[in-house]
mmCIF file of C-alpha atoms and ligand atoms in Angstrom:
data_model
loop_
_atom_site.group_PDB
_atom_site.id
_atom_site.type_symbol
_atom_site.label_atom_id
_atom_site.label_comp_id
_atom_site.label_asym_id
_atom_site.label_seq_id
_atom_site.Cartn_x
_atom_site.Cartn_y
_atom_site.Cartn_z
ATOM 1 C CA UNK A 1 0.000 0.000 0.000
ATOM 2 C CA UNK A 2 1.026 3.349 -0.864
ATOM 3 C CA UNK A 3 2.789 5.841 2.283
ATOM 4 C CA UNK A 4 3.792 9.023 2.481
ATOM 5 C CA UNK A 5 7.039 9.545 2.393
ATOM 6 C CA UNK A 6 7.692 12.884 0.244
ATOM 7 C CA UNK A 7 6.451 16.221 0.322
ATOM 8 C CA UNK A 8 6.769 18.434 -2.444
ATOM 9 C CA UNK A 9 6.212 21.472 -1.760
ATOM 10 C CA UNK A 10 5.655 24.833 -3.724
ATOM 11 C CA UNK A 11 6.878 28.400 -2.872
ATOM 12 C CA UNK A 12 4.706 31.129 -4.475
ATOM 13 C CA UNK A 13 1.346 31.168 -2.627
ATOM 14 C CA UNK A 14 1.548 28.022 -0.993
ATOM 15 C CA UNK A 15 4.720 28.842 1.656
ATOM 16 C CA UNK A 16 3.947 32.602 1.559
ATOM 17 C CA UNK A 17 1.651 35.290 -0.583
ATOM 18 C CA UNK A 18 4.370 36.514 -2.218
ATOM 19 C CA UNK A 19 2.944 37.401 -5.667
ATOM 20 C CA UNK A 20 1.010 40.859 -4.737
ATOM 21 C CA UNK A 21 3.369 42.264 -2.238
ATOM 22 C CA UNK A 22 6.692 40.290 -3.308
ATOM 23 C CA UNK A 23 7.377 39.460 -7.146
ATOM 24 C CA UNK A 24 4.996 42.329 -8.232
ATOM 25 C CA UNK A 25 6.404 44.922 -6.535
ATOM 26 C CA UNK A 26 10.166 43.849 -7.094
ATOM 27 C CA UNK A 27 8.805 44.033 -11.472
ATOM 28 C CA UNK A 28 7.472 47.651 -10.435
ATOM 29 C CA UNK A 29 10.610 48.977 -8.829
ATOM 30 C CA UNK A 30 12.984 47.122 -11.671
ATOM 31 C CA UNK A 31 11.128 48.476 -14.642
ATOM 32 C CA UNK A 32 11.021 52.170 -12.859
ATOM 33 C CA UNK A 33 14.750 51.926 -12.771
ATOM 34 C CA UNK A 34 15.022 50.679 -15.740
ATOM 35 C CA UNK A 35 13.226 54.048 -17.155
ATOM 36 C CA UNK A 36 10.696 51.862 -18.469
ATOM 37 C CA UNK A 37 6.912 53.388 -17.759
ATOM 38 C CA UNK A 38 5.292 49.979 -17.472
ATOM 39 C CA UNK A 39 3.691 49.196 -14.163
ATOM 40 C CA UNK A 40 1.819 45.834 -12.991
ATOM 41 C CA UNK A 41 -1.333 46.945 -10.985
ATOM 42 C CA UNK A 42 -2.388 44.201 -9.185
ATOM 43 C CA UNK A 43 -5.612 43.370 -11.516
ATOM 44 C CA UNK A 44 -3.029 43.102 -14.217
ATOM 45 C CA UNK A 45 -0.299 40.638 -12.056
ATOM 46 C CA UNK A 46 -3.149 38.410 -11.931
ATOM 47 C CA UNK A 47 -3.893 37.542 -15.424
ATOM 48 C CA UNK A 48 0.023 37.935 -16.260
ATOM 49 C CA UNK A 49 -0.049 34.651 -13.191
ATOM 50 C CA UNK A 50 -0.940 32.227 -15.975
ATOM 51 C CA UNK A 51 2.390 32.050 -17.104
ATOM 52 C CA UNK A 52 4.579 31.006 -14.679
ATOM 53 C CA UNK A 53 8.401 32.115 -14.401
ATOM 54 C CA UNK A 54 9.264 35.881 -14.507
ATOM 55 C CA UNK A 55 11.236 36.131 -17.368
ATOM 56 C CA UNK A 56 8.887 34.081 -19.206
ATOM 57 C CA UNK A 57 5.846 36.551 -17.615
ATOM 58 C CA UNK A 58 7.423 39.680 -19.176
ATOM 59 C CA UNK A 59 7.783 37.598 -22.295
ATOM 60 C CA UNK A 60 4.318 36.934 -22.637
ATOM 61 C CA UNK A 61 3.124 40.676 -21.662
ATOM 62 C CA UNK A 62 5.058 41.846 -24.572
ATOM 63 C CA UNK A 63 3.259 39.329 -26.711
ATOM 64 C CA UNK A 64 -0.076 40.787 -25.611
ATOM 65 C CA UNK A 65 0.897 44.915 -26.522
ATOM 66 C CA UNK A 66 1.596 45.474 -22.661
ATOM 67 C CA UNK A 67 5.231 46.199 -22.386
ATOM 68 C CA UNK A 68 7.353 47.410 -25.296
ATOM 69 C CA UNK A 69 9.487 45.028 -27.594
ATOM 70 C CA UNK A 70 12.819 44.293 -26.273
ATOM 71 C CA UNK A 71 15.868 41.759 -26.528
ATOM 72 C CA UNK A 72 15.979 39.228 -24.045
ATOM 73 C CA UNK A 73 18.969 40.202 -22.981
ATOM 74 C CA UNK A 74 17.589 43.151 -21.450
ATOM 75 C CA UNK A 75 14.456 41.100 -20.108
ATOM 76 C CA UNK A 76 17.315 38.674 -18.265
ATOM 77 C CA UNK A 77 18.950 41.807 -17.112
ATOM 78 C CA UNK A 78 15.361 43.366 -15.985
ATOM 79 C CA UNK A 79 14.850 39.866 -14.108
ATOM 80 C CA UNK A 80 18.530 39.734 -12.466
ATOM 81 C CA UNK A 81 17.309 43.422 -11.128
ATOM 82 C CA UNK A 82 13.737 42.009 -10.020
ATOM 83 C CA UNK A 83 15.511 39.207 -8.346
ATOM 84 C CA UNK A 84 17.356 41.430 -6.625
ATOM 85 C CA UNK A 85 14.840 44.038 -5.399
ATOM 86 C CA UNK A 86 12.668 40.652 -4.426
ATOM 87 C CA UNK A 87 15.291 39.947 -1.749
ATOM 88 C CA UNK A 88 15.123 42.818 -0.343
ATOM 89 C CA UNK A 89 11.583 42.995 0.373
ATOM 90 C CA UNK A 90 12.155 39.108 1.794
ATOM 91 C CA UNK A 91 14.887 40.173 4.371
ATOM 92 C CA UNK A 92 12.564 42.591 5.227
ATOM 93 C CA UNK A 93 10.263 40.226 6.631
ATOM 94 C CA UNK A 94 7.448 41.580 5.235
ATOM 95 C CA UNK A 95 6.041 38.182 3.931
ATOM 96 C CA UNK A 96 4.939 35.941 6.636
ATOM 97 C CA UNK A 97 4.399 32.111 6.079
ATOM 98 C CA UNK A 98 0.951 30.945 5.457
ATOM 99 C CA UNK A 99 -1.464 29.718 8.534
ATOM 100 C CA UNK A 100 -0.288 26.505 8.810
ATOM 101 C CA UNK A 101 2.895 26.115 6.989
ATOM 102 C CA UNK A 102 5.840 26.008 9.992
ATOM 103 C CA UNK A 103 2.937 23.116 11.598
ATOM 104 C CA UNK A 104 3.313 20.923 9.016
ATOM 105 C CA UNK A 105 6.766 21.112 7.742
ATOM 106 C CA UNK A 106 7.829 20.994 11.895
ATOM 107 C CA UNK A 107 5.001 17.698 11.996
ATOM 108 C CA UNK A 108 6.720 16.204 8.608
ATOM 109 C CA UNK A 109 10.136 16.758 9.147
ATOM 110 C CA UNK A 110 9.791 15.144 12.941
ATOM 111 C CA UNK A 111 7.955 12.038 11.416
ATOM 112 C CA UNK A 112 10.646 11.637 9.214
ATOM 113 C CA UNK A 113 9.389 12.242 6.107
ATOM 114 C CA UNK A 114 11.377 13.666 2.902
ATOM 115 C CA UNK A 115 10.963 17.148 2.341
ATOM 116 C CA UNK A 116 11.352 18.753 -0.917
ATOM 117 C CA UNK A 117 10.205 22.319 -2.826
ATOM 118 C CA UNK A 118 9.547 22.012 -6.389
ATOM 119 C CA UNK A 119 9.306 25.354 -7.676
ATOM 120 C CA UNK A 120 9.170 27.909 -10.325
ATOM 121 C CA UNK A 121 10.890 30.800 -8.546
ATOM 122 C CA UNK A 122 14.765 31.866 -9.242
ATOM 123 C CA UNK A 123 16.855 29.764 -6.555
ATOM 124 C CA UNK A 124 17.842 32.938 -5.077
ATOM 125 C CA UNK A 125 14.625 34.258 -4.552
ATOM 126 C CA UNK A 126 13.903 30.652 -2.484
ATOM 127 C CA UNK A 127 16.872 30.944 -0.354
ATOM 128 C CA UNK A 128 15.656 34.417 0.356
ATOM 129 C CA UNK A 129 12.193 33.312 1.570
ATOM 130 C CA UNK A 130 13.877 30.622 3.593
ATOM 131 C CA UNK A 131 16.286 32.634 5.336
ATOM 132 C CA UNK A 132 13.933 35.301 6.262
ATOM 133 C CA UNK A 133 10.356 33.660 6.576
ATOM 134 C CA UNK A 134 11.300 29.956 7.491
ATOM 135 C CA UNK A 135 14.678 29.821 9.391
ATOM 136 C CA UNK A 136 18.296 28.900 7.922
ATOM 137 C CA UNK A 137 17.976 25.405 9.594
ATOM 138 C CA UNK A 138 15.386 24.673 6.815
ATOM 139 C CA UNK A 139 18.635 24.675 4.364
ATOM 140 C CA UNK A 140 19.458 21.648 5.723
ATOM 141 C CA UNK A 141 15.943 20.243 6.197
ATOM 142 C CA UNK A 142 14.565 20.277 3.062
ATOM 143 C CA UNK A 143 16.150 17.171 1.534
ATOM 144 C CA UNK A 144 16.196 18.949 -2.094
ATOM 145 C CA UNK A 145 15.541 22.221 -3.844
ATOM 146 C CA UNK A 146 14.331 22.304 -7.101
ATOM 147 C CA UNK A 147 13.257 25.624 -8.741
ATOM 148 C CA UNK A 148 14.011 28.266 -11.913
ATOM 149 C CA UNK A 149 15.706 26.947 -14.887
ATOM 150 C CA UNK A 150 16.977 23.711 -13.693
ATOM 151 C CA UNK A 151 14.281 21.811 -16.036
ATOM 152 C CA UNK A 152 13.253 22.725 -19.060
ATOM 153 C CA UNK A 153 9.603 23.569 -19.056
ATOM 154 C CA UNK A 154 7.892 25.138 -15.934
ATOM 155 C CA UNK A 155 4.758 24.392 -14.673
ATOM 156 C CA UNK A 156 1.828 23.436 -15.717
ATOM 157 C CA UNK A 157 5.510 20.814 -17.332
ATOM 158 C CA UNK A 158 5.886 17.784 -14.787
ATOM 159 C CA UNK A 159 9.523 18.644 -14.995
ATOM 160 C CA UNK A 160 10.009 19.978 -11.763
ATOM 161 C CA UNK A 161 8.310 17.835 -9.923
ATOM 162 C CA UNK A 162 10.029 14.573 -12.046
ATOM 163 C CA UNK A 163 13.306 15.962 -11.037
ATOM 164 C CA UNK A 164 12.956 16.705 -7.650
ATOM 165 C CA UNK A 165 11.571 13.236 -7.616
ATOM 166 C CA UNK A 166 14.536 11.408 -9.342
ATOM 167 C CA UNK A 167 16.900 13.540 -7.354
ATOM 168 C CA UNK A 168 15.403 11.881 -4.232
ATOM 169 C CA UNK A 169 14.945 8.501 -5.384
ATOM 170 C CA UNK A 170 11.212 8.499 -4.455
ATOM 171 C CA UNK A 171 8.462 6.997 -6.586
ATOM 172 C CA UNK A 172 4.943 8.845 -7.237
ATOM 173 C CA UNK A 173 2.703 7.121 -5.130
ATOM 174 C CA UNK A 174 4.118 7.702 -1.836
ATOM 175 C CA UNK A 175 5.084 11.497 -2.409
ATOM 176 C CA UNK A 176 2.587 14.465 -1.998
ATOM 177 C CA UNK A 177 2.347 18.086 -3.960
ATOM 178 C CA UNK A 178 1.175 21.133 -1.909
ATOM 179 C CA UNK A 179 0.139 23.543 -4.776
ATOM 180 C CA UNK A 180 -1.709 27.126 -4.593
ATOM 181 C CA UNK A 181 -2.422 27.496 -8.136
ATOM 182 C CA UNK A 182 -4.138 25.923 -11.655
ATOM 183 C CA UNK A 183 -0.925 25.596 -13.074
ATOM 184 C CA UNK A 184 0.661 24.126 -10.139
ATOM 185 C CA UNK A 185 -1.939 21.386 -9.764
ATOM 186 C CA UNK A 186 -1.338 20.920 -13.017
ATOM 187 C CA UNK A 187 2.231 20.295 -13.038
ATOM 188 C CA UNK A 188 1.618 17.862 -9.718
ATOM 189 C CA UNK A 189 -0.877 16.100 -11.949
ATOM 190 C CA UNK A 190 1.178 15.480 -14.840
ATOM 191 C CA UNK A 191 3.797 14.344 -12.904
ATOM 192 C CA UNK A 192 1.492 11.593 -11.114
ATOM 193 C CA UNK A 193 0.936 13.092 -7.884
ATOM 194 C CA UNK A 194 -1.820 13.610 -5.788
ATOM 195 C CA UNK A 195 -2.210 17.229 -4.556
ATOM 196 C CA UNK A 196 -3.597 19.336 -1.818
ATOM 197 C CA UNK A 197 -4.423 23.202 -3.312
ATOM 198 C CA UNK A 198 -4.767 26.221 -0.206
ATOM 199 C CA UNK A 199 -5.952 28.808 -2.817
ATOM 200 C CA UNK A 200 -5.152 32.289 -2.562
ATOM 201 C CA UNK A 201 -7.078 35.413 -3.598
ATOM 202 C CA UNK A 202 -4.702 34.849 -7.527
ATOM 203 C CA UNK A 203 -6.182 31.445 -7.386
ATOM 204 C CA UNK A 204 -9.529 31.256 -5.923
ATOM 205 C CA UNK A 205 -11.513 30.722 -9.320
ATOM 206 C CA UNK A 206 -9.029 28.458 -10.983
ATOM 207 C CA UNK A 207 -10.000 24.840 -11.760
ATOM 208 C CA UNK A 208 -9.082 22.484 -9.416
ATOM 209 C CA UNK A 209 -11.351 19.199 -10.456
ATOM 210 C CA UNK A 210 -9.885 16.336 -9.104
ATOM 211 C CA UNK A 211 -7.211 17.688 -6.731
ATOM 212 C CA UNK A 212 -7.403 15.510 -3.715
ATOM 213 C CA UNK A 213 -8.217 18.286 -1.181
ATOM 214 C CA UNK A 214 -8.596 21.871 -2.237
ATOM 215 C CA UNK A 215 -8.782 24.278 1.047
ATOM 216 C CA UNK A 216 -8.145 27.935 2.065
ATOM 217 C CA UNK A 217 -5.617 27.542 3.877
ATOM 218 C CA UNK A 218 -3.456 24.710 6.004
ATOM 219 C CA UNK A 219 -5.324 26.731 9.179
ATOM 220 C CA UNK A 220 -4.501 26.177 13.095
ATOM 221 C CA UNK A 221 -6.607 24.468 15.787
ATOM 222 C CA UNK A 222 -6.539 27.804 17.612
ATOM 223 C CA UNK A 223 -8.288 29.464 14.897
ATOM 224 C CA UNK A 224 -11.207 29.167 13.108
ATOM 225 C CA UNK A 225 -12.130 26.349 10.719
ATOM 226 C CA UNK A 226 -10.434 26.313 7.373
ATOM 227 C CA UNK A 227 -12.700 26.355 4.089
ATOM 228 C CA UNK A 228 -12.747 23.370 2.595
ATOM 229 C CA UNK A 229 -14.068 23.391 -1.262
ATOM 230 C CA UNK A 230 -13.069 19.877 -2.439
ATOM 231 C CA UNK A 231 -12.478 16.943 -0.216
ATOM 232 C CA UNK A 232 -12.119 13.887 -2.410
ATOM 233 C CA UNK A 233 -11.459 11.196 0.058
ATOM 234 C CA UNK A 234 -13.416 12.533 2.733
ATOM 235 C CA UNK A 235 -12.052 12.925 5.030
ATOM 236 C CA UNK A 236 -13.335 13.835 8.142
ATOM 237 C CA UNK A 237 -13.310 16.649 11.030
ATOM 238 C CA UNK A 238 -10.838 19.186 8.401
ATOM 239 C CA UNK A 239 -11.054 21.966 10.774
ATOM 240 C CA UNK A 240 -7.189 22.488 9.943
ATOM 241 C CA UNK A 241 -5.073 20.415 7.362
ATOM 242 C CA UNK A 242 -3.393 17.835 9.677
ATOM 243 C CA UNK A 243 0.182 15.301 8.908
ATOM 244 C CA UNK A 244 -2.462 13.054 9.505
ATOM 245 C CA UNK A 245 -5.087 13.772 6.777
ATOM 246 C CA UNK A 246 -1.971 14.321 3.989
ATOM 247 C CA UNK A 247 -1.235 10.397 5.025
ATOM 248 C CA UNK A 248 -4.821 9.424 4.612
ATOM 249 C CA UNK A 249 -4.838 11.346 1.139
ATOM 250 C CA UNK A 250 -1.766 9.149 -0.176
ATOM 251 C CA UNK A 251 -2.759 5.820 0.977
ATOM 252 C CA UNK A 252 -6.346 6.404 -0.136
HETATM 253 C C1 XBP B 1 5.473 31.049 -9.163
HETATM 254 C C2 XBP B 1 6.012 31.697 -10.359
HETATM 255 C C3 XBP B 1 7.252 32.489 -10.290
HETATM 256 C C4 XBP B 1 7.132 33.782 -9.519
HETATM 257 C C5 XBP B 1 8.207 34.729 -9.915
HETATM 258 O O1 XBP B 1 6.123 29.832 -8.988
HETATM 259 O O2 XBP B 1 5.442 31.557 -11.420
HETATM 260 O O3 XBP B 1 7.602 32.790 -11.596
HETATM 261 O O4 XBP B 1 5.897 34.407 -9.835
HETATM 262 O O5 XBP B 1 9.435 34.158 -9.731
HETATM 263 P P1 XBP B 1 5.702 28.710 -7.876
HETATM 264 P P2 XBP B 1 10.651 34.430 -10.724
HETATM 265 O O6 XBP B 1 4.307 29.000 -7.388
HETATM 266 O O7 XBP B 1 5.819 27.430 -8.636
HETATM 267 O O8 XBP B 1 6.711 28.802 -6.788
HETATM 268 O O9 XBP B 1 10.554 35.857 -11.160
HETATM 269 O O10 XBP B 1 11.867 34.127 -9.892
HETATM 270 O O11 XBP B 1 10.455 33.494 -11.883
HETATM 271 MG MG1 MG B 2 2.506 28.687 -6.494
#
């Protein structure tokens, strides 16, 4: 029978909003320096979230008339900046985990089970949001960290979730994606994992059908009940997502 034994876990939205106040902002403050007059309201960062990767982002806003043709050296060179601006807003601890988040990865890691992130986001930007938001001892904790260009294709692409996996020597079935977003559960999906979404306010309306459990957030028992908007297997009392629930999901 199928056991958890990996988590996979993804950055943007699911360890931390960091979309609105985080990558946005660090695009605003690298194209004003840039002298470029482009600006991503937050209405506009939203639909620009269905491609995922920044460089790839300001790629496909220049495809649509929004920013201004130019090489892709200079959108690398705009990104480098972003990247750069991003870490400052990290260190200054302006993003706080999501409800639930430190619970679970503390629960996991004690249990002894393999903890990985499978990400999008530039490695820097990661190691930014773990230093500041999560701790340095979560370097060592997280058993592997996959993100940015280190695959090919981003998500909704398997990719990073098949190399995290490989890198790990863990098979499908016992291993467990934490996702935020469409493309996400996607990218979980194609890679043969089940899934458990905490939307966000990016992600609310995005299609989730079949995810295993699809909530609004991980939650604490000290708080009030967590939404829950798809519970596949269900499972029972989900006032807050629980180590013990994601091991009932996988060996469902
Ligand atoms: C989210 C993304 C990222 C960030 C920006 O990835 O799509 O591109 O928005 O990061 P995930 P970069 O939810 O998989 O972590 O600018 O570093 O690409
Ligand atoms: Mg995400």
């Amino acid at each position: 029978m199928a056991e958890l034994q990996c988590i996979l876990w993804d950055v943007d939205g699911t360890l931390a909003d960091t979309e609105r106040d985080g990558h946005r902002v660090a695009f605003n403050m690298a194209f004003e320096e840039a002298g470029m007059a482009r600006r991503w309201d937050v209405e506009t960062y939203g639909e620009l979230l269905k491609v995922t990767g920044g460089k790839e982002r300001m790629l496909f806003d220049i495809e649509r008339g929004g920013m201004p043709e130019i090489p892709y050296a200079t959108i690398a060179a705009l990104h480098a900046r972003k990247t750069i601006h991003y870490q400052a807003l990290i260190a200054e601890g302006l993003i706080p985990l999501r409800a639930g988040v430190l619970r679970l990865l503390e629960d996991a890691y004690a249990a002894g089970i393999t903890l990985g992130v499978s990400t999008t986001t530039t490695p820097s930007a990661l190691d930014a949001l773990i230093e500041h938001s999560l701790g340095k001892e979560w370097f060592d904790r997280f058993a592997v960290l996959a993100a940015g260009d280190i695959v090919p294709n981003k998500k909704p692409a398997p990719d990073i979730y098949t190399y995290a996996m490989e890198q790990l020597g863990v098979q499908a079935e016992n291993t467990l994606a934490l996702e935020d977003s469409g493309n996400g559960w996607l990218s979980a999906q194609a890679a043969g994992l089940k899934c458990v979404v905490t939307i966000n306010d990016y992600t609310a309306n995005q299609d989730f059908k079949g995810a295993d459990l699809v909530v609004s957030e991980f939650g604490e028992a000290n708080r009030d009940a967590i939404d829950v908007l798809a519970n596949k297997q269900n499972l029972k009392d989900v006032h807050h997502v629980t180590l013990a629930h994601l091991q009932a999901i996988v060996k469902a």
